[in-house]
Coordinates of C-alpha atoms in Angstrom, one line a residue:
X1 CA 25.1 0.6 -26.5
X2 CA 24.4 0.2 -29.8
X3 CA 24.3 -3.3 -31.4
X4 CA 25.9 -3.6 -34.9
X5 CA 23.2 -2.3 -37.7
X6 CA 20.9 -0.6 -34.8
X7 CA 20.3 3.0 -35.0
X8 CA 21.7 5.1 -31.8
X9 CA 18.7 7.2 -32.9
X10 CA 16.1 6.1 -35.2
X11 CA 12.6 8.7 -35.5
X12 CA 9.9 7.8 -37.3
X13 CA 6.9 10.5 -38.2
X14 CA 7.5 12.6 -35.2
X15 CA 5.7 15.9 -34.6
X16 CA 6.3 18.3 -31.8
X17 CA 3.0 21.0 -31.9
X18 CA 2.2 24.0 -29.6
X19 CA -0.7 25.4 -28.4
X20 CA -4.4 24.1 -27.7
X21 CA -5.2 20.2 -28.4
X22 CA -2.0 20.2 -30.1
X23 CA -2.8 16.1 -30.4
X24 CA -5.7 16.7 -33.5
X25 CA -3.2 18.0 -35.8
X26 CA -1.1 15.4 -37.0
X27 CA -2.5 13.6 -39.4
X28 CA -5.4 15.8 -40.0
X29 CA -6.6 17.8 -42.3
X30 CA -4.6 20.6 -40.6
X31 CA -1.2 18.7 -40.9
X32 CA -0.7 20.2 -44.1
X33 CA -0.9 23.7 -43.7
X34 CA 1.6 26.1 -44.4
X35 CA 2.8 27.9 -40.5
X36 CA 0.9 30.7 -40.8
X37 CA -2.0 29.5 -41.8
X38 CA -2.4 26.6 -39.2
X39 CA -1.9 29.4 -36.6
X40 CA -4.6 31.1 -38.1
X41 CA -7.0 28.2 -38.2
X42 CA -6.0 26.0 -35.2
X43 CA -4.0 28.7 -32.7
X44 CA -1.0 25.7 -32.8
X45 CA 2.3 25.8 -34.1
X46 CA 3.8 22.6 -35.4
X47 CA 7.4 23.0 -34.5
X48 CA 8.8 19.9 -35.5
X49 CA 6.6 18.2 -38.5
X50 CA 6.3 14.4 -39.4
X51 CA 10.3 13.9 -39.0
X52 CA 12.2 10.3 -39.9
X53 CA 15.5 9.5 -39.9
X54 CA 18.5 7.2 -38.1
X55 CA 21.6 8.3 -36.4
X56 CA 24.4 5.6 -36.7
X57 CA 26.6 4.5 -34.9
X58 CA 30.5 6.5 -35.2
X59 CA 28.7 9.6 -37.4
X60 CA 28.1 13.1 -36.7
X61 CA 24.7 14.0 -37.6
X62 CA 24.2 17.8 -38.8
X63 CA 20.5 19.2 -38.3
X64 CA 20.6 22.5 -39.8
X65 CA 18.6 25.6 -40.8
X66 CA 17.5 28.8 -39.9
X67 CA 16.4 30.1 -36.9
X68 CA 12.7 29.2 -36.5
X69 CA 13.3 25.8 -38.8
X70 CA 12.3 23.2 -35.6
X71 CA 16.2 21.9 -35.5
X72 CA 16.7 23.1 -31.7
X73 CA 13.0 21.6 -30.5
X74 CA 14.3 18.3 -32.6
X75 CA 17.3 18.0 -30.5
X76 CA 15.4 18.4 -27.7
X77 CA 13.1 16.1 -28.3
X78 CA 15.6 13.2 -28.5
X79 CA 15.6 13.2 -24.7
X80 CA 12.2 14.4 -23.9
X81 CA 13.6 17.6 -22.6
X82 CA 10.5 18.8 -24.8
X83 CA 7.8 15.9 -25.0
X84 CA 6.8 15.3 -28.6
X85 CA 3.3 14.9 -29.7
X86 CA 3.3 12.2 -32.0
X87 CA 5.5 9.4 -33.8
X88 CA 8.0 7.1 -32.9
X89 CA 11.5 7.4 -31.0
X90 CA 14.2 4.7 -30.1
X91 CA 17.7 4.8 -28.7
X92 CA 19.9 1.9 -29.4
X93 CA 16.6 0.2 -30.2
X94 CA 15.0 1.1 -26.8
X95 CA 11.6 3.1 -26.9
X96 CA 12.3 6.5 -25.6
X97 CA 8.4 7.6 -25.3
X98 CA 8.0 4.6 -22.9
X99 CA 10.3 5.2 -20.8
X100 CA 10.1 6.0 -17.2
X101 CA 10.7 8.8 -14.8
X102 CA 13.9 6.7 -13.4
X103 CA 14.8 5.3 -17.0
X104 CA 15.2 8.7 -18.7
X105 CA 17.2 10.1 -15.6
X106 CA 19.8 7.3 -16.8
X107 CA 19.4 8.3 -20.5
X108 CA 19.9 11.8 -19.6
X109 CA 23.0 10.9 -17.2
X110 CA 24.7 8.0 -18.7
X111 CA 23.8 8.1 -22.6
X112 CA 23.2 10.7 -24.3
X113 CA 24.9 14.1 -23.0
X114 CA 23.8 17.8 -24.0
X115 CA 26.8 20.3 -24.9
X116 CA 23.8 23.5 -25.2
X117 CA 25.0 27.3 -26.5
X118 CA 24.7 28.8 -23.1
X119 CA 27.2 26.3 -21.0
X120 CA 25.6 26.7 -17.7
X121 CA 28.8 26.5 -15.3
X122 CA 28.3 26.3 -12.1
X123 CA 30.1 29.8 -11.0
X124 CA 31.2 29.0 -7.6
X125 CA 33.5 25.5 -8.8
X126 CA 36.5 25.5 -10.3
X127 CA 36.9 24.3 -14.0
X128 CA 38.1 20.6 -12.4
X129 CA 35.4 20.1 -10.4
X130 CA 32.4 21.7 -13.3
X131 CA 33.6 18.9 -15.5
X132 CA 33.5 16.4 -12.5
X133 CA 30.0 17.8 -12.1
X134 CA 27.5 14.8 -13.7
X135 CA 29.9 12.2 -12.4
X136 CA 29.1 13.3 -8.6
X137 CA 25.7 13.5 -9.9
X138 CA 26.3 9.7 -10.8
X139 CA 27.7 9.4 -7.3
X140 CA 31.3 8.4 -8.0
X141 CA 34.1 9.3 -5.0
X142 CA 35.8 12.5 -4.8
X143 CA 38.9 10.8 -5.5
X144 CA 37.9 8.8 -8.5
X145 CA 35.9 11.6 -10.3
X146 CA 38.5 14.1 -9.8
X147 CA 41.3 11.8 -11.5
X148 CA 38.8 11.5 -14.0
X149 CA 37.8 15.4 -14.4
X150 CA 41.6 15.9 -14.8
X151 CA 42.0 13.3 -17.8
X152 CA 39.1 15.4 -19.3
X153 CA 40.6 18.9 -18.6
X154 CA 44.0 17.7 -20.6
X155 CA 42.4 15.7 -23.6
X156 CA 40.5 19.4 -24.3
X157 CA 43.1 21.2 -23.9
X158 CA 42.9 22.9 -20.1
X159 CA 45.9 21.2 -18.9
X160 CA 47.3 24.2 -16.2
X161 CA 43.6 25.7 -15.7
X162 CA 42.2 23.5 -13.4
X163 CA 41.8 25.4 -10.4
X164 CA 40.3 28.6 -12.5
X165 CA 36.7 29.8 -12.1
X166 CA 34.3 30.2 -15.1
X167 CA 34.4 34.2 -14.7
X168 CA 38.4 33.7 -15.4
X169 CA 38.0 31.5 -18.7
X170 CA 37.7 33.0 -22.2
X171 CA 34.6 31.8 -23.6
X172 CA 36.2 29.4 -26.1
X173 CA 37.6 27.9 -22.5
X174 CA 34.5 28.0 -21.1
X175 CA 32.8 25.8 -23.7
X176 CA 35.8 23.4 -23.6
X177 CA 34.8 23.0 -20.2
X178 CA 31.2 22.0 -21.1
X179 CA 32.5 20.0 -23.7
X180 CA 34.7 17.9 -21.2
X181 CA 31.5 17.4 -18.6
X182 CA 29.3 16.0 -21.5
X183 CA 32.0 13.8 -22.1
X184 CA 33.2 12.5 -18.4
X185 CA 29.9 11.0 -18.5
X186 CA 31.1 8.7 -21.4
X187 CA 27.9 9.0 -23.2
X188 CA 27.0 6.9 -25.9
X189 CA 26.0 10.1 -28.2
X190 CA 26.9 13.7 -27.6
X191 CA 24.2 16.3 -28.5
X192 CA 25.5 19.9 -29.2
X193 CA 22.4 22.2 -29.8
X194 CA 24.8 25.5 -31.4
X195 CA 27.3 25.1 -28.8
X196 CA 30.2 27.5 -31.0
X197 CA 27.1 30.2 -32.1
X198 CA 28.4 32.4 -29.3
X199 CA 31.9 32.3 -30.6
X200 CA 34.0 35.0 -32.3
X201 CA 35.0 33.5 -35.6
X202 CA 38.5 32.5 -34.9
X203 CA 37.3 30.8 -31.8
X204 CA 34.2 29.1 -33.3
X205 CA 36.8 27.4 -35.7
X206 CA 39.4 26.9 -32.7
X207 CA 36.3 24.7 -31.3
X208 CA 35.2 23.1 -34.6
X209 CA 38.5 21.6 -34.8
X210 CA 38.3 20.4 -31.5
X211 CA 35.3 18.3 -32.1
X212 CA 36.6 16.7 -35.3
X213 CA 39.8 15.9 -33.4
X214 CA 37.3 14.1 -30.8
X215 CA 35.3 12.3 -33.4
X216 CA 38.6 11.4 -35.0
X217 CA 40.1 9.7 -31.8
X218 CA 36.8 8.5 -30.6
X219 CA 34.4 8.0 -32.9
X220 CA 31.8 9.0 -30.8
X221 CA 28.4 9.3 -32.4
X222 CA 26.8 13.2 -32.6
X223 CA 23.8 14.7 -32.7
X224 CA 25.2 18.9 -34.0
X225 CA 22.9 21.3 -33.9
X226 CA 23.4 24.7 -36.6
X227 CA 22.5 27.8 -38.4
X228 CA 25.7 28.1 -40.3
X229 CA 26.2 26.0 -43.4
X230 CA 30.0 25.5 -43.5
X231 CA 29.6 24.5 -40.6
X232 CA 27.4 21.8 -40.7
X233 CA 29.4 21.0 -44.2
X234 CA 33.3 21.2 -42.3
X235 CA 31.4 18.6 -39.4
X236 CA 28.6 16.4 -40.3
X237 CA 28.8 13.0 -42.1
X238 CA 25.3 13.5 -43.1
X239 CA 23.2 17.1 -43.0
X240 CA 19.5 17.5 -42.4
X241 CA 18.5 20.5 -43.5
X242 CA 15.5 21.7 -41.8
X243 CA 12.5 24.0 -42.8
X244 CA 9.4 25.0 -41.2
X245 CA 9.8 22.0 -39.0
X246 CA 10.1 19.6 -41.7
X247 CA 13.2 18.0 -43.5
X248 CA 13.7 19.3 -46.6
X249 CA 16.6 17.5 -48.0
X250 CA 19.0 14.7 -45.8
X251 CA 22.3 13.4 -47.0
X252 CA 26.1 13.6 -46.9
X253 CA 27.4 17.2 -47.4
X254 CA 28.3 16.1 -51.0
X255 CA 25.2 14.9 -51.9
X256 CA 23.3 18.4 -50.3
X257 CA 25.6 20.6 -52.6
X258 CA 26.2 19.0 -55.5
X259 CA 22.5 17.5 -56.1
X260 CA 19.8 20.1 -54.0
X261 CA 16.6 18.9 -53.8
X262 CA 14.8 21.9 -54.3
X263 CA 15.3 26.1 -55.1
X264 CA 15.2 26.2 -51.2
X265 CA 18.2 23.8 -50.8
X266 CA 19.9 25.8 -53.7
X267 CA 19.6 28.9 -52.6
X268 CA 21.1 27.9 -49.4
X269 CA 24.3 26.4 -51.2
X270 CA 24.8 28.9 -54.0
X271 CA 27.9 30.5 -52.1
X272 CA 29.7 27.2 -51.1
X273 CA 32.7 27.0 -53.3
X274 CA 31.9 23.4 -55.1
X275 CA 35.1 22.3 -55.2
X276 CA 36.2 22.5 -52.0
X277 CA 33.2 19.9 -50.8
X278 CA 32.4 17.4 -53.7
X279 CA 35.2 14.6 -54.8
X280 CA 36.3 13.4 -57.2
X281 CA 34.3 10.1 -57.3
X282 CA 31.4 12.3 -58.6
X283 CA 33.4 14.4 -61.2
X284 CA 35.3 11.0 -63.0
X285 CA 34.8 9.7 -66.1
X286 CA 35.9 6.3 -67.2
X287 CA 39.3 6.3 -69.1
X288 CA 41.0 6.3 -72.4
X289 CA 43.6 3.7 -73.2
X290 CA 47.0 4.6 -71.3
X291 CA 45.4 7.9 -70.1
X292 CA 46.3 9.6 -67.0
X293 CA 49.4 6.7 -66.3
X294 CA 51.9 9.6 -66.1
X295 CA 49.5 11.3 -64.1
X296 CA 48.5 11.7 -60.1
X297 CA 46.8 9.0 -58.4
X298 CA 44.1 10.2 -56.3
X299 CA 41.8 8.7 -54.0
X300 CA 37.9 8.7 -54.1
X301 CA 37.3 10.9 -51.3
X302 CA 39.8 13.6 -52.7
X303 CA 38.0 17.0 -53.2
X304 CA 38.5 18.6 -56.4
X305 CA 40.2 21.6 -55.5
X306 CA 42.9 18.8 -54.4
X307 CA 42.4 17.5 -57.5
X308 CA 42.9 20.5 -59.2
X309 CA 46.3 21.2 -57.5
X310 CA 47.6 17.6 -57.8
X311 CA 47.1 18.2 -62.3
X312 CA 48.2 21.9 -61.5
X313 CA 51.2 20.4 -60.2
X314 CA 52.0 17.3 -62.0
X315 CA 51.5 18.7 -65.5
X316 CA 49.9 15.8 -66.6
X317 CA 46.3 17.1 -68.0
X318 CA 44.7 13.9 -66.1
X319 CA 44.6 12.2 -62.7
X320 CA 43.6 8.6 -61.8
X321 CA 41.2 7.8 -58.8
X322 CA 42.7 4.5 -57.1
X323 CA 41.3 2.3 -54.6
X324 CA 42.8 -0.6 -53.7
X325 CA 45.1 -0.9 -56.5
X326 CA 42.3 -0.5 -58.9
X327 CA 41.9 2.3 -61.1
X328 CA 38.5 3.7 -61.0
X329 CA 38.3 6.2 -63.7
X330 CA 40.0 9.8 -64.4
X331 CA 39.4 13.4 -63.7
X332 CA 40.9 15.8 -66.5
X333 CA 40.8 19.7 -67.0
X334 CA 37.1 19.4 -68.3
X335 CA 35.7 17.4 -65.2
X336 CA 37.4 19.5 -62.7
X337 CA 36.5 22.6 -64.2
X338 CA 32.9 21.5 -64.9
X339 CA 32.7 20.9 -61.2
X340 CA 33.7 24.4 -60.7
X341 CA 31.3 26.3 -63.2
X342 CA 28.2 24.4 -61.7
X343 CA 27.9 22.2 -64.8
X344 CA 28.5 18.7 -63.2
X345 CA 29.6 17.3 -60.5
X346 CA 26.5 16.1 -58.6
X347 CA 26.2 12.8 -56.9
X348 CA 25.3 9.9 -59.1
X349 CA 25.9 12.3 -62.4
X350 CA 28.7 10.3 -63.7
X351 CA 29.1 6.3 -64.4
X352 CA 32.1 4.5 -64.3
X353 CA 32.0 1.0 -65.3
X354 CA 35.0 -0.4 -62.1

């Protein structure tokens, strides 16, 4: 487990190429090239490209983009299920690229568990005994691993379905069933590599829900794994957005709409309604003398649109942000709406002297 400060992930420059002496190109004068072109030159695809970042301990980690972006091969690589090429890769401070036959059997087993799109039941089991699946693997007792399979079943909501086959689930049901033999393992980190992309809508959301209720309860760090913006903006406590097999922009979902590092980034997040993702710790200004007192007290993390219903309702044309007793500035009809229209907003735009 994770000490207090360490990474459960932490990458540093990793590459993951395909095709012949894939080794030469990081770091070469090929490492640069745009896709097509170092296919042209080199016959190699560079999947993944000269990656960093850290995955803390209690977050859910959002690698997004569109299909082709390196985001699946990434998650993959985390366990070695695809071996990178180059660069550095730690769990919990332990080097995952030196690691052993027998010691990434254990990481696979015990640490870090893989909730994939396709969820692979075992046809012939019931729904009890596919969750109870990786702890027989584990060798626990019939007995024990069944009482534990049936704690599973309830906490995802299967309570009554136990004795069903996969052919006689929904598919929401069936992914609650994956879902439930990642975690009987008790992993350290789940990985979900588009687990819900399968999904009708109303399902898909069905299932979103049921991972923020998990991470709620448990705080169990995840690795999540998505093509779909809202999404990755409804789950993730920070978003790396992903393109041609590099990271293009990483940060909270605030930070990825309301400050986009580049026309690429932009373009993604033109459609997401602002207001409904930024607070209002971003959109605040400092106060006036006796301003806002009559007013709602919000708290930093409130989005705007609950901002702008809290003034909507109160009448009062400005809100306080509180924490702690303390005020921290105000939001008014101008901030709000500025938000809205694109014309502030952003991370870091406004200064408030606390």
């Amino acid at each position: 487990m994770s000490e207090a400060g360490t990474p459960v992930f932490s990458v540093r420059d990793l590459w993951k190429v395909f095709g012949p002496k894939a080794d030469r190109i990081p770091g070469s004068e090929y490492a640069a090239l745009p896709p097509a072109e170092l296919r042209e030159r080199t016959g190699c695809t560079a999947a993944v490209r000269d990656v960093s970042f850290d995955v803390n301990k209690g977050e859910v980690f959002v690698v997004m983009g569109l299909s082709g972006s390196g985001k699946s091969t990434l998650v993959r690589c985390l366990t070695r299920l695809i071996e990178p090429t180059s660069g550095t890769l730690a769990i919990d401070g332990e080097d995952v690229l030196a690691m052993d036959t027998t010691r990434l059997r254990e990481l696979r087993r015990h640490r870090a568990a893989m909730v994939f799109q396709h969820f692979g039941l075992l046809p012939h089991r019931t729904v009890l005994d596919n969750v109870a699946y990786g702890l027989e693997i584990q060798g626990l007792g019939k007995a024990e691993r069944r009482a534990k399979a049936a704690e599973l079943v309830e906490k995802v909501g299967l309570a009554g379905l136990e004795n069903r086959r996969p052919a006689q689930l929904s598919g929401g049901q069936q992914q609650r069933v994956g879902l439930a033999r990642a975690l009987a393992v008790d992993p350290s980190v789940l990985l979900f590599d588009e687990p819900f992309s399968a999904l009708d809508p109303l399902i898909r959301r069905e299932m979103q829900d049921e991972v923020v209720r998990l991470h709620r309860e448990e705080g169990r760090t995840m690795v999540f794994i998505t093509h779909d913006l809202s999404e990755a903006l409804r789950l993730g406590t920070r978003i790396a957005l992903m393109r041609d097999g590099g990271i293009v922009q990483l940060g909270t979902p605030e930070e990825i709409v309301g400050s986009p590092a580049d026309d690429y980034v932009r373009e993604f997040v033109r459609d997401v309604p602002r207001e409904q993702v930024l607070t209002v710790a971003t959109a605040m200004r400092p106060p006036t003398s006796g301003e806002g007192e009559n007013g709602p007290a919000l708290r930093p993390g409130a989005t705007v649109s609950e901002a702008i219903e809290a003034v909507a309702r109160s009448g009062d044309p400005a809100a306080r942000v509180m924490e702690d007793g303390r005020l921290l500035g105000v939001v008014d009809h101008a901030c709000l709406l500025g938000v809205v229209a694109g014309a502030g907003g952003g991370p870091g735009t406004r200064e408030v002297t606390v």
